[in-house]
Short mmCIF file of N, CA and C in Angstrom, two decimals:
data_model
loop_
_atom_site.label_atom_id
_atom_site.label_comp_id
_atom_site.label_asym_id
_atom_site.label_seq_id
_atom_site.Cartn_x
_atom_site.Cartn_y
_atom_site.Cartn_z
N GLU A 89 -3.67 -202.33 6.99
CA GLU A 89 -4.84 -202.99 7.67
C GLU A 89 -5.20 -201.93 8.87
N PRO A 90 -6.43 -201.60 8.90
CA PRO A 90 -6.91 -200.66 10.05
C PRO A 90 -6.79 -201.38 11.39
N THR A 91 -6.32 -200.63 12.31
CA THR A 91 -6.19 -201.09 13.71
C THR A 91 -6.84 -200.03 14.67
N VAL A 92 -7.84 -200.60 15.48
CA VAL A 92 -8.53 -199.67 16.51
C VAL A 92 -9.18 -198.57 15.77
N GLY A 93 -9.76 -198.82 14.58
CA GLY A 93 -10.57 -197.84 13.77
C GLY A 93 -9.58 -196.78 13.12
N LEU A 94 -8.26 -197.14 13.11
CA LEU A 94 -7.31 -196.16 12.40
C LEU A 94 -6.77 -196.81 11.22
N HIS A 95 -6.38 -196.06 10.23
CA HIS A 95 -5.62 -196.57 9.13
C HIS A 95 -4.23 -196.60 9.40
N LEU A 96 -3.42 -197.39 8.58
CA LEU A 96 -2.03 -197.57 8.81
C LEU A 96 -1.31 -196.30 8.99
N GLU A 97 -1.59 -195.24 8.17
CA GLU A 97 -0.96 -193.86 8.26
C GLU A 97 -1.16 -193.36 9.61
N ASP A 98 -2.39 -193.44 10.08
CA ASP A 98 -2.76 -192.82 11.41
C ASP A 98 -2.02 -193.46 12.45
N VAL A 99 -1.85 -194.78 12.41
CA VAL A 99 -1.16 -195.62 13.47
C VAL A 99 0.37 -195.14 13.43
N LYS A 100 0.86 -195.11 12.20
CA LYS A 100 2.35 -194.63 12.12
C LYS A 100 2.53 -193.20 12.77
N ARG A 101 1.51 -192.26 12.56
CA ARG A 101 1.66 -190.94 13.12
C ARG A 101 1.56 -190.99 14.60
N LEU A 102 0.59 -191.92 15.03
CA LEU A 102 0.43 -192.06 16.47
C LEU A 102 1.68 -192.60 17.18
N ILE A 103 2.31 -193.54 16.52
CA ILE A 103 3.61 -194.20 17.14
C ILE A 103 4.70 -193.04 17.14
N ASP A 104 4.70 -192.23 16.13
CA ASP A 104 5.74 -191.23 16.05
C ASP A 104 5.54 -190.28 17.29
N VAL A 105 4.27 -189.90 17.55
CA VAL A 105 3.83 -188.96 18.56
C VAL A 105 4.20 -189.59 19.94
N LEU A 106 3.92 -190.92 20.06
CA LEU A 106 4.27 -191.71 21.37
C LEU A 106 5.74 -191.71 21.61
N HIS A 107 6.44 -191.99 20.49
CA HIS A 107 8.05 -191.97 20.67
C HIS A 107 8.54 -190.55 21.06
N ARG A 108 7.97 -189.49 20.55
CA ARG A 108 8.38 -188.14 20.95
C ARG A 108 8.06 -187.91 22.33
N LEU A 109 6.93 -188.23 22.75
CA LEU A 109 6.46 -188.04 24.12
C LEU A 109 7.32 -188.81 25.13
N VAL A 110 7.66 -190.12 24.80
CA VAL A 110 8.68 -190.89 25.67
C VAL A 110 10.03 -190.23 25.72
N ASP A 111 10.47 -189.80 24.59
CA ASP A 111 11.85 -189.02 24.57
C ASP A 111 11.72 -187.80 25.43
N GLU A 112 10.56 -187.07 25.49
CA GLU A 112 10.50 -185.95 26.29
C GLU A 112 10.32 -186.21 27.85
N GLY A 113 10.13 -187.62 28.13
CA GLY A 113 10.04 -187.93 29.51
C GLY A 113 8.60 -187.94 30.07
N HIS A 114 7.64 -187.90 29.03
CA HIS A 114 6.26 -188.11 29.40
C HIS A 114 5.77 -189.43 29.66
N THR A 115 4.69 -189.62 30.54
CA THR A 115 4.08 -190.88 30.67
C THR A 115 3.17 -191.01 29.27
N VAL A 116 3.27 -192.28 28.82
CA VAL A 116 2.62 -192.68 27.55
C VAL A 116 1.48 -193.69 27.77
N ILE A 117 0.29 -193.35 27.25
CA ILE A 117 -0.72 -194.29 27.39
C ILE A 117 -0.98 -194.89 25.93
N VAL A 118 -1.02 -196.05 25.75
CA VAL A 118 -1.27 -196.67 24.46
C VAL A 118 -2.54 -197.51 24.51
N ILE A 119 -3.49 -197.17 23.55
CA ILE A 119 -4.69 -197.89 23.51
C ILE A 119 -4.32 -198.78 22.20
N GLU A 120 -4.11 -200.05 22.38
CA GLU A 120 -3.73 -200.82 21.24
C GLU A 120 -3.74 -202.31 21.62
N HIS A 121 -3.89 -203.16 20.60
CA HIS A 121 -4.06 -204.65 20.90
C HIS A 121 -2.86 -205.31 20.43
N HIS A 122 -1.91 -204.54 19.79
CA HIS A 122 -0.68 -205.34 19.23
C HIS A 122 0.48 -205.08 20.28
N MET A 123 1.06 -206.04 20.76
CA MET A 123 2.06 -205.93 21.69
C MET A 123 3.34 -205.23 21.23
N ALA A 124 3.65 -205.21 19.90
CA ALA A 124 4.78 -204.61 19.32
C ALA A 124 4.58 -203.10 19.66
N VAL A 125 3.48 -202.47 19.58
CA VAL A 125 3.35 -201.12 19.90
C VAL A 125 3.35 -200.99 21.54
N ALA A 126 2.62 -201.80 22.07
CA ALA A 126 2.45 -201.70 23.49
C ALA A 126 3.66 -201.89 24.33
N ALA A 127 4.68 -202.55 23.77
CA ALA A 127 5.90 -202.73 24.44
C ALA A 127 6.65 -201.49 24.62
N GLU A 128 6.33 -200.39 23.81
CA GLU A 128 7.01 -199.17 23.75
C GLU A 128 6.42 -198.23 25.03
N ALA A 129 5.35 -198.59 25.52
CA ALA A 129 4.70 -197.70 26.49
C ALA A 129 5.11 -197.90 27.99
N ASP A 130 4.91 -196.92 28.69
CA ASP A 130 5.15 -196.92 30.20
C ASP A 130 4.03 -197.78 30.80
N TRP A 131 2.87 -197.63 30.34
CA TRP A 131 1.62 -198.43 30.78
C TRP A 131 0.59 -198.41 29.74
N ILE A 132 -0.23 -199.28 29.83
CA ILE A 132 -1.25 -199.51 28.67
C ILE A 132 -2.67 -199.50 29.31
N LEU A 133 -3.56 -198.85 28.64
CA LEU A 133 -4.99 -198.98 28.91
C LEU A 133 -5.71 -199.50 27.73
N ASP A 134 -6.18 -200.80 27.87
CA ASP A 134 -6.81 -201.36 26.68
C ASP A 134 -8.24 -201.24 26.79
N LEU A 135 -8.88 -200.47 25.96
CA LEU A 135 -10.35 -200.16 25.87
C LEU A 135 -10.79 -201.17 24.76
N GLY A 136 -10.64 -202.41 24.75
CA GLY A 136 -10.98 -203.35 23.71
C GLY A 136 -12.37 -203.78 23.50
N PRO A 137 -12.79 -204.29 22.42
CA PRO A 137 -14.08 -204.61 22.03
C PRO A 137 -14.63 -205.75 22.78
N GLU A 138 -13.76 -206.67 23.34
CA GLU A 138 -14.23 -207.78 24.11
C GLU A 138 -15.05 -207.44 25.35
N ALA A 139 -15.00 -206.19 25.80
CA ALA A 139 -15.62 -205.90 26.96
C ALA A 139 -16.83 -204.85 26.67
N GLY A 140 -17.36 -204.92 25.56
CA GLY A 140 -18.48 -203.96 25.26
C GLY A 140 -18.00 -202.75 24.49
N ASP A 141 -19.06 -201.91 24.28
CA ASP A 141 -18.74 -200.69 23.36
C ASP A 141 -17.56 -199.90 23.82
N ALA A 142 -17.51 -199.61 25.12
CA ALA A 142 -16.28 -198.88 25.58
C ALA A 142 -15.63 -199.37 26.80
N GLY A 143 -15.83 -200.78 26.81
CA GLY A 143 -15.22 -201.35 28.10
C GLY A 143 -13.79 -201.89 27.86
N GLY A 144 -13.25 -202.45 28.72
CA GLY A 144 -11.88 -202.97 28.54
C GLY A 144 -11.30 -203.39 29.85
N GLN A 145 -9.96 -203.56 29.75
CA GLN A 145 -9.24 -203.94 30.97
C GLN A 145 -8.08 -203.06 31.05
N ILE A 146 -7.59 -202.85 32.32
CA ILE A 146 -6.47 -201.99 32.55
C ILE A 146 -5.29 -202.85 32.88
N ILE A 147 -4.13 -202.62 32.12
CA ILE A 147 -3.04 -203.41 32.17
C ILE A 147 -1.94 -202.43 32.65
N ALA A 148 -1.57 -202.42 33.95
CA ALA A 148 -0.58 -201.42 34.34
C ALA A 148 0.89 -201.90 34.07
N GLN A 149 1.77 -201.18 33.43
CA GLN A 149 3.05 -201.62 33.15
C GLN A 149 4.05 -200.48 33.57
N GLY A 150 4.15 -200.26 34.73
CA GLY A 150 5.08 -199.10 35.10
C GLY A 150 4.85 -198.63 36.38
N PRO A 151 5.62 -197.71 36.91
CA PRO A 151 5.46 -197.26 38.18
C PRO A 151 4.19 -196.51 38.43
N PRO A 152 3.46 -196.77 39.52
CA PRO A 152 2.17 -196.13 39.74
C PRO A 152 2.34 -194.60 39.74
N GLU A 153 3.49 -194.17 40.17
CA GLU A 153 3.72 -192.77 40.33
C GLU A 153 3.68 -192.06 38.89
N LYS A 154 4.03 -192.79 37.84
CA LYS A 154 3.95 -192.14 36.55
C LYS A 154 2.44 -192.08 36.06
N ILE A 155 1.64 -193.13 36.51
CA ILE A 155 0.24 -193.16 36.06
C ILE A 155 -0.48 -192.12 36.86
N ALA A 156 -0.06 -191.88 38.10
CA ALA A 156 -0.63 -190.77 38.88
C ALA A 156 -0.36 -189.42 38.38
N LYS A 157 0.70 -189.28 37.57
CA LYS A 157 1.01 -187.95 36.99
C LYS A 157 0.30 -187.74 35.61
N SER A 158 -0.26 -188.72 35.11
CA SER A 158 -0.77 -188.60 33.74
C SER A 158 -2.12 -187.83 33.77
N LYS A 159 -2.52 -187.10 32.63
CA LYS A 159 -3.60 -186.38 32.47
C LYS A 159 -4.29 -186.76 31.25
N ILE A 160 -5.68 -187.18 31.42
CA ILE A 160 -6.41 -187.60 30.32
C ILE A 160 -7.73 -186.82 30.26
N LEU A 161 -8.15 -186.33 28.97
CA LEU A 161 -9.41 -185.64 28.75
C LEU A 161 -10.38 -186.51 28.24
N LEU A 162 -11.51 -186.64 28.71
CA LEU A 162 -12.59 -187.46 28.10
C LEU A 162 -13.60 -186.44 27.62
N VAL A 163 -13.82 -186.59 26.20
CA VAL A 163 -14.78 -185.58 25.58
C VAL A 163 -15.99 -186.39 25.53
N GLY A 164 -16.92 -186.12 26.46
CA GLY A 164 -18.31 -186.81 26.44
C GLY A 164 -18.28 -187.71 27.71
N ALA A 165 -19.27 -187.51 28.52
CA ALA A 165 -19.45 -188.24 29.72
C ALA A 165 -20.76 -189.16 29.71
N GLY A 166 -21.03 -189.57 28.53
CA GLY A 166 -22.31 -190.35 28.41
C GLY A 166 -21.96 -191.85 28.24
N GLY A 167 -22.65 -192.43 27.21
CA GLY A 167 -22.43 -193.90 27.01
C GLY A 167 -21.04 -194.32 26.80
N LEU A 168 -20.35 -193.55 25.94
CA LEU A 168 -18.87 -194.04 25.59
C LEU A 168 -17.97 -193.52 26.67
N GLY A 169 -18.07 -192.28 27.27
CA GLY A 169 -17.15 -191.73 28.23
C GLY A 169 -17.29 -192.35 29.62
N SER A 170 -18.44 -192.74 29.89
CA SER A 170 -18.72 -193.21 31.35
C SER A 170 -17.87 -194.40 31.69
N PRO A 171 -17.85 -195.45 30.92
CA PRO A 171 -17.00 -196.60 31.32
C PRO A 171 -15.57 -196.22 31.27
N ALA A 172 -15.10 -195.50 30.31
CA ALA A 172 -13.73 -195.07 30.39
C ALA A 172 -13.34 -194.35 31.50
N ALA A 173 -14.11 -193.41 31.97
CA ALA A 173 -13.92 -192.60 33.21
C ALA A 173 -13.70 -193.53 34.40
N LEU A 174 -14.59 -194.45 34.60
CA LEU A 174 -14.45 -195.46 35.74
C LEU A 174 -13.15 -196.24 35.61
N TYR A 175 -12.83 -196.76 34.44
CA TYR A 175 -11.58 -197.47 34.26
C TYR A 175 -10.34 -196.67 34.50
N LEU A 176 -10.27 -195.44 34.01
CA LEU A 176 -9.18 -194.54 34.28
C LEU A 176 -9.07 -194.24 35.85
N ALA A 177 -10.17 -194.00 36.50
CA ALA A 177 -10.10 -193.76 37.99
C ALA A 177 -9.57 -194.96 38.64
N ALA A 178 -10.03 -196.01 38.30
CA ALA A 178 -9.51 -197.30 38.93
C ALA A 178 -8.09 -197.54 38.60
N ALA A 179 -7.60 -197.12 37.57
CA ALA A 179 -6.19 -197.35 37.12
C ALA A 179 -5.30 -196.30 38.04
N GLY A 180 -5.90 -195.24 38.58
CA GLY A 180 -5.07 -194.31 39.23
C GLY A 180 -4.57 -193.18 38.40
N VAL A 181 -5.18 -192.84 37.40
CA VAL A 181 -4.74 -191.75 36.35
C VAL A 181 -4.82 -190.53 37.40
N GLY A 182 -3.88 -189.68 37.37
CA GLY A 182 -3.90 -188.65 38.28
C GLY A 182 -4.89 -187.56 38.00
N THR A 183 -5.03 -187.04 36.73
CA THR A 183 -6.11 -186.10 36.45
C THR A 183 -6.97 -186.58 35.21
N ILE A 184 -8.21 -186.44 35.40
CA ILE A 184 -9.24 -186.86 34.44
C ILE A 184 -9.97 -185.48 34.16
N GLY A 185 -9.99 -185.13 32.93
CA GLY A 185 -10.83 -184.01 32.45
C GLY A 185 -12.11 -184.48 31.89
N LEU A 186 -13.25 -183.90 32.25
CA LEU A 186 -14.52 -184.28 31.73
C LEU A 186 -15.07 -182.96 31.00
N ILE A 187 -15.47 -183.22 29.64
CA ILE A 187 -16.17 -182.13 28.99
C ILE A 187 -17.41 -182.66 28.39
N ASP A 188 -18.59 -182.04 28.79
CA ASP A 188 -19.81 -182.38 28.31
C ASP A 188 -20.71 -181.27 28.72
N SER A 189 -21.56 -180.80 27.88
CA SER A 189 -22.60 -179.74 28.20
C SER A 189 -23.97 -180.21 28.57
N ASP A 190 -24.08 -181.59 28.53
CA ASP A 190 -25.47 -182.18 28.83
C ASP A 190 -25.71 -182.47 30.34
N VAL A 191 -27.03 -182.81 30.46
CA VAL A 191 -27.41 -183.18 31.90
C VAL A 191 -27.85 -184.77 31.82
N VAL A 192 -27.75 -185.24 32.97
CA VAL A 192 -28.20 -186.72 33.01
C VAL A 192 -29.62 -186.91 32.67
N ASP A 193 -29.99 -187.86 31.81
CA ASP A 193 -31.38 -187.97 31.46
C ASP A 193 -31.64 -189.48 31.80
N LEU A 194 -32.88 -189.69 32.35
CA LEU A 194 -33.36 -190.98 32.89
C LEU A 194 -33.31 -192.02 31.71
N THR A 195 -33.63 -191.63 30.49
CA THR A 195 -33.77 -192.57 29.40
C THR A 195 -32.36 -193.06 28.96
N ASN A 196 -31.20 -192.61 29.50
CA ASN A 196 -29.91 -192.91 29.06
C ASN A 196 -29.16 -193.75 30.15
N LEU A 197 -29.80 -193.92 31.29
CA LEU A 197 -28.96 -194.48 32.50
C LEU A 197 -28.58 -196.03 32.25
N GLN A 198 -29.28 -196.61 31.39
CA GLN A 198 -28.95 -198.09 31.17
C GLN A 198 -27.47 -198.11 30.51
N ARG A 199 -27.22 -197.18 29.84
CA ARG A 199 -25.87 -197.25 29.15
C ARG A 199 -24.76 -196.26 29.54
N GLN A 200 -25.27 -195.29 30.46
CA GLN A 200 -24.28 -194.30 31.02
C GLN A 200 -24.05 -194.62 32.48
N VAL A 201 -23.10 -195.63 32.61
CA VAL A 201 -22.90 -196.25 33.92
C VAL A 201 -22.19 -195.38 34.99
N LEU A 202 -21.85 -194.15 34.54
CA LEU A 202 -21.21 -193.19 35.48
C LEU A 202 -22.25 -192.46 36.30
N HIS A 203 -23.57 -192.57 35.82
CA HIS A 203 -24.56 -191.72 36.42
C HIS A 203 -25.70 -192.67 37.10
N HIS A 204 -26.37 -192.15 38.05
CA HIS A 204 -27.44 -192.90 38.76
C HIS A 204 -28.59 -192.13 38.82
N THR A 205 -29.85 -192.81 39.09
CA THR A 205 -31.11 -192.18 39.09
C THR A 205 -31.20 -190.87 39.85
N PRO A 206 -30.58 -190.67 41.06
CA PRO A 206 -30.67 -189.38 41.82
C PRO A 206 -29.97 -188.32 40.97
N ASP A 207 -29.18 -188.70 39.91
CA ASP A 207 -28.41 -187.67 39.13
C ASP A 207 -29.18 -187.00 38.04
N VAL A 208 -30.39 -187.55 37.78
CA VAL A 208 -31.28 -187.01 36.69
C VAL A 208 -31.42 -185.50 36.77
N GLY A 209 -31.13 -184.81 35.58
CA GLY A 209 -31.29 -183.36 35.61
C GLY A 209 -30.04 -182.62 35.99
N ARG A 210 -29.00 -183.34 36.56
CA ARG A 210 -27.77 -182.69 36.99
C ARG A 210 -26.77 -182.71 35.85
N PRO A 211 -25.81 -181.78 35.79
CA PRO A 211 -24.85 -181.81 34.79
C PRO A 211 -24.06 -183.14 34.76
N LYS A 212 -23.72 -183.75 33.70
CA LYS A 212 -23.05 -184.97 33.64
C LYS A 212 -21.62 -184.86 34.18
N VAL A 213 -21.05 -183.75 33.89
CA VAL A 213 -19.56 -183.35 34.52
C VAL A 213 -19.59 -183.37 35.96
N LEU A 214 -20.55 -182.95 36.62
CA LEU A 214 -20.68 -182.82 38.06
C LEU A 214 -20.93 -184.33 38.67
N SER A 215 -21.89 -184.89 38.07
CA SER A 215 -22.23 -186.38 38.32
C SER A 215 -21.00 -187.25 38.22
N GLY A 216 -20.31 -187.05 37.06
CA GLY A 216 -19.18 -187.92 36.83
C GLY A 216 -17.96 -187.60 37.86
N LYS A 217 -17.78 -186.35 38.14
CA LYS A 217 -16.69 -185.97 39.13
C LYS A 217 -16.97 -186.77 40.46
N GLU A 218 -18.17 -186.73 40.93
CA GLU A 218 -18.46 -187.32 42.16
C GLU A 218 -18.30 -188.75 42.17
N LYS A 219 -18.61 -189.54 41.05
CA LYS A 219 -18.44 -190.93 40.98
C LYS A 219 -16.91 -191.34 40.89
N ILE A 220 -16.34 -190.50 40.14
CA ILE A 220 -14.88 -190.76 39.89
C ILE A 220 -14.14 -190.69 41.28
N GLN A 221 -14.50 -189.61 41.98
CA GLN A 221 -13.76 -189.31 43.25
C GLN A 221 -14.19 -190.20 44.34
N ALA A 222 -15.41 -190.81 44.23
CA ALA A 222 -15.85 -191.77 45.18
C ALA A 222 -15.14 -193.06 44.98
N LEU A 223 -14.75 -193.37 43.69
CA LEU A 223 -14.04 -194.66 43.35
C LEU A 223 -12.67 -194.47 43.70
N ASN A 224 -12.10 -193.21 43.41
CA ASN A 224 -10.61 -193.06 43.76
C ASN A 224 -10.49 -191.67 44.10
N PRO A 225 -10.40 -191.32 45.49
CA PRO A 225 -10.28 -189.92 45.96
C PRO A 225 -9.04 -189.14 45.60
N ASP A 226 -8.06 -190.01 45.10
CA ASP A 226 -6.78 -189.36 44.85
C ASP A 226 -6.77 -188.79 43.35
N VAL A 227 -7.75 -189.06 42.61
CA VAL A 227 -7.89 -188.50 41.24
C VAL A 227 -8.40 -187.13 41.29
N SER A 228 -7.68 -186.19 40.58
CA SER A 228 -8.16 -184.79 40.33
C SER A 228 -9.03 -184.87 39.22
N VAL A 229 -10.24 -184.20 39.28
CA VAL A 229 -11.12 -184.16 38.18
C VAL A 229 -11.40 -182.70 37.85
N SER A 230 -11.07 -182.36 36.54
CA SER A 230 -11.46 -181.06 36.00
C SER A 230 -12.66 -181.05 35.13
N MET A 231 -13.65 -180.14 35.44
CA MET A 231 -14.99 -180.20 34.71
C MET A 231 -15.05 -179.05 33.77
N TYR A 232 -15.46 -179.38 32.60
CA TYR A 232 -15.78 -178.34 31.53
C TYR A 232 -17.28 -178.62 31.13
N GLU A 233 -18.07 -177.78 31.81
CA GLU A 233 -19.57 -177.94 31.44
C GLU A 233 -19.85 -177.00 30.36
N GLU A 234 -19.45 -177.50 29.19
CA GLU A 234 -19.51 -176.68 27.96
C GLU A 234 -19.44 -177.58 26.77
N ARG A 235 -19.84 -177.04 25.60
CA ARG A 235 -19.60 -177.66 24.38
C ARG A 235 -18.29 -177.58 23.83
N LEU A 236 -17.64 -178.61 23.33
CA LEU A 236 -16.36 -178.40 22.75
C LEU A 236 -16.53 -177.82 21.42
N THR A 237 -15.80 -176.68 21.14
CA THR A 237 -15.88 -175.86 19.95
C THR A 237 -14.48 -175.67 19.27
N ALA A 238 -14.53 -175.19 18.12
CA ALA A 238 -13.19 -174.81 17.50
C ALA A 238 -12.60 -173.72 18.34
N GLY A 239 -13.30 -172.98 18.90
CA GLY A 239 -12.74 -171.82 19.72
C GLY A 239 -12.16 -172.33 21.10
N ASN A 240 -12.51 -173.32 21.67
CA ASN A 240 -12.09 -173.76 23.08
C ASN A 240 -11.27 -175.08 22.97
N ALA A 241 -11.26 -175.68 21.83
CA ALA A 241 -10.68 -177.14 21.88
C ALA A 241 -9.15 -177.12 22.16
N LEU A 242 -8.40 -176.26 21.45
CA LEU A 242 -6.95 -176.26 21.51
C LEU A 242 -6.51 -175.83 22.98
N LYS A 243 -7.23 -174.88 23.43
CA LYS A 243 -6.99 -174.46 24.82
C LYS A 243 -7.17 -175.49 25.88
N ILE A 244 -8.21 -176.22 25.79
CA ILE A 244 -8.54 -177.39 26.78
C ILE A 244 -7.61 -178.44 26.53
N PHE A 245 -7.44 -178.90 25.30
CA PHE A 245 -6.53 -180.08 24.98
C PHE A 245 -5.07 -179.88 25.50
N GLY A 246 -4.71 -178.55 25.48
CA GLY A 246 -3.34 -178.27 25.90
C GLY A 246 -2.92 -178.81 27.18
N ASP A 247 -3.80 -178.98 28.18
CA ASP A 247 -3.58 -179.40 29.51
C ASP A 247 -3.42 -180.83 29.59
N TYR A 248 -3.60 -181.78 28.56
CA TYR A 248 -3.74 -183.10 28.75
C TYR A 248 -2.78 -183.90 27.91
N ASP A 249 -2.38 -185.14 28.32
CA ASP A 249 -1.40 -185.96 27.62
C ASP A 249 -2.12 -186.75 26.54
N ILE A 250 -3.35 -187.02 26.68
CA ILE A 250 -4.15 -187.82 25.69
C ILE A 250 -5.60 -187.38 25.77
N VAL A 251 -6.27 -187.58 24.61
CA VAL A 251 -7.72 -187.20 24.52
C VAL A 251 -8.48 -188.49 24.14
N ILE A 252 -9.57 -188.79 24.87
CA ILE A 252 -10.48 -189.90 24.55
C ILE A 252 -11.75 -189.20 24.01
N ASP A 253 -12.10 -189.64 22.66
CA ASP A 253 -13.29 -189.20 22.00
C ASP A 253 -14.43 -190.14 22.47
N GLY A 254 -15.30 -189.63 23.35
CA GLY A 254 -16.59 -190.40 23.83
C GLY A 254 -17.77 -189.76 23.36
N VAL A 255 -17.82 -189.10 22.13
CA VAL A 255 -18.93 -188.47 21.66
C VAL A 255 -19.71 -189.47 20.62
N ASP A 256 -20.91 -189.05 20.27
CA ASP A 256 -21.70 -189.96 19.40
C ASP A 256 -22.17 -189.27 18.19
N ASN A 257 -21.45 -188.25 17.78
CA ASN A 257 -21.91 -187.47 16.58
C ASN A 257 -20.62 -187.05 15.77
N PHE A 258 -20.70 -187.26 14.49
CA PHE A 258 -19.73 -187.02 13.53
C PHE A 258 -19.02 -185.66 13.53
N PRO A 259 -19.79 -184.56 13.58
CA PRO A 259 -19.11 -183.17 13.61
C PRO A 259 -18.20 -183.14 14.85
N ALA A 260 -18.59 -183.64 15.98
CA ALA A 260 -17.72 -183.50 17.11
C ALA A 260 -16.65 -184.34 17.08
N LYS A 261 -16.75 -185.57 16.47
CA LYS A 261 -15.66 -186.49 16.21
C LYS A 261 -14.54 -185.83 15.28
N PHE A 262 -15.00 -185.08 14.24
CA PHE A 262 -14.22 -184.46 13.32
C PHE A 262 -13.41 -183.33 13.95
N LEU A 263 -14.10 -182.56 14.93
CA LEU A 263 -13.57 -181.47 15.65
C LEU A 263 -12.46 -182.11 16.47
N ILE A 264 -12.68 -183.13 17.27
CA ILE A 264 -11.69 -183.66 18.10
C ILE A 264 -10.47 -184.17 17.46
N ASN A 265 -10.75 -184.83 16.30
CA ASN A 265 -9.59 -185.31 15.52
C ASN A 265 -8.81 -184.08 14.98
N ASP A 266 -9.33 -183.06 14.54
CA ASP A 266 -8.62 -181.86 14.01
C ASP A 266 -7.87 -181.26 15.09
N ALA A 267 -8.54 -181.03 16.33
CA ALA A 267 -7.90 -180.38 17.39
C ALA A 267 -6.63 -181.18 17.90
N CYS A 268 -6.89 -182.55 18.03
CA CYS A 268 -5.83 -183.42 18.48
C CYS A 268 -4.58 -183.31 17.53
N PHE A 269 -4.91 -183.34 16.14
CA PHE A 269 -3.84 -183.25 15.15
C PHE A 269 -2.97 -181.92 15.39
N PHE A 270 -3.75 -180.84 15.52
CA PHE A 270 -3.01 -179.45 15.53
C PHE A 270 -2.45 -179.31 16.96
N ALA A 271 -2.91 -179.93 17.98
CA ALA A 271 -2.36 -179.83 19.36
C ALA A 271 -1.21 -180.92 19.55
N GLY A 272 -1.08 -181.86 18.59
CA GLY A 272 -0.04 -182.93 18.70
C GLY A 272 -0.39 -183.86 19.73
N LYS A 273 -1.68 -184.08 20.02
CA LYS A 273 -2.10 -185.01 21.12
C LYS A 273 -2.67 -186.28 20.51
N PRO A 274 -2.18 -187.41 21.25
CA PRO A 274 -2.80 -188.67 20.81
C PRO A 274 -4.19 -188.71 21.05
N MET A 275 -5.04 -189.27 20.26
CA MET A 275 -6.43 -189.38 20.42
C MET A 275 -6.86 -190.85 20.38
N VAL A 276 -7.87 -191.18 21.21
CA VAL A 276 -8.50 -192.52 21.30
C VAL A 276 -9.99 -192.37 20.90
N HIS A 277 -10.38 -193.27 19.88
CA HIS A 277 -11.78 -193.11 19.47
C HIS A 277 -12.56 -194.00 20.45
N GLY A 278 -13.77 -193.58 20.84
CA GLY A 278 -14.62 -194.21 21.68
C GLY A 278 -15.76 -194.90 20.83
#
């Protein structure tokens, strides 16, 4: 039975990766609705459907210092990545990476909650960094004002514990999936 948009095989592979990360002493972030899996995590970020397209609630289960050491990459700072960025900042994630080559557009502000009217025309990663640090100045934000490509994905992904797919096109989703697979990084679909 598919769970969080994944097939059973993908869930099993993700659980194996999570166990390996725990064994290596890493902070583990589980995006999951089943407590059988969640019980294995140091802390949980639930981006569940009950709160909208990419909304959710943050459930902290573990020492705040472990959360503060975690590194999460958001691919896309638009409609899907915006709410995730705010929730991660509020949870106290230590490092948030934002990758997006686009600029803020007035016609998207109703769904891109990370950006405001004065940000129109500015790079989304810059606008996003400012809002994240205004919400939580202890969060370090790395900006990648570029398109994710097969040439840069593995290099960028290598610095993060988990990757959140916040893009709205299939070629980019497939690229993120492939890069996460080859980098051995857990991926969350937005």
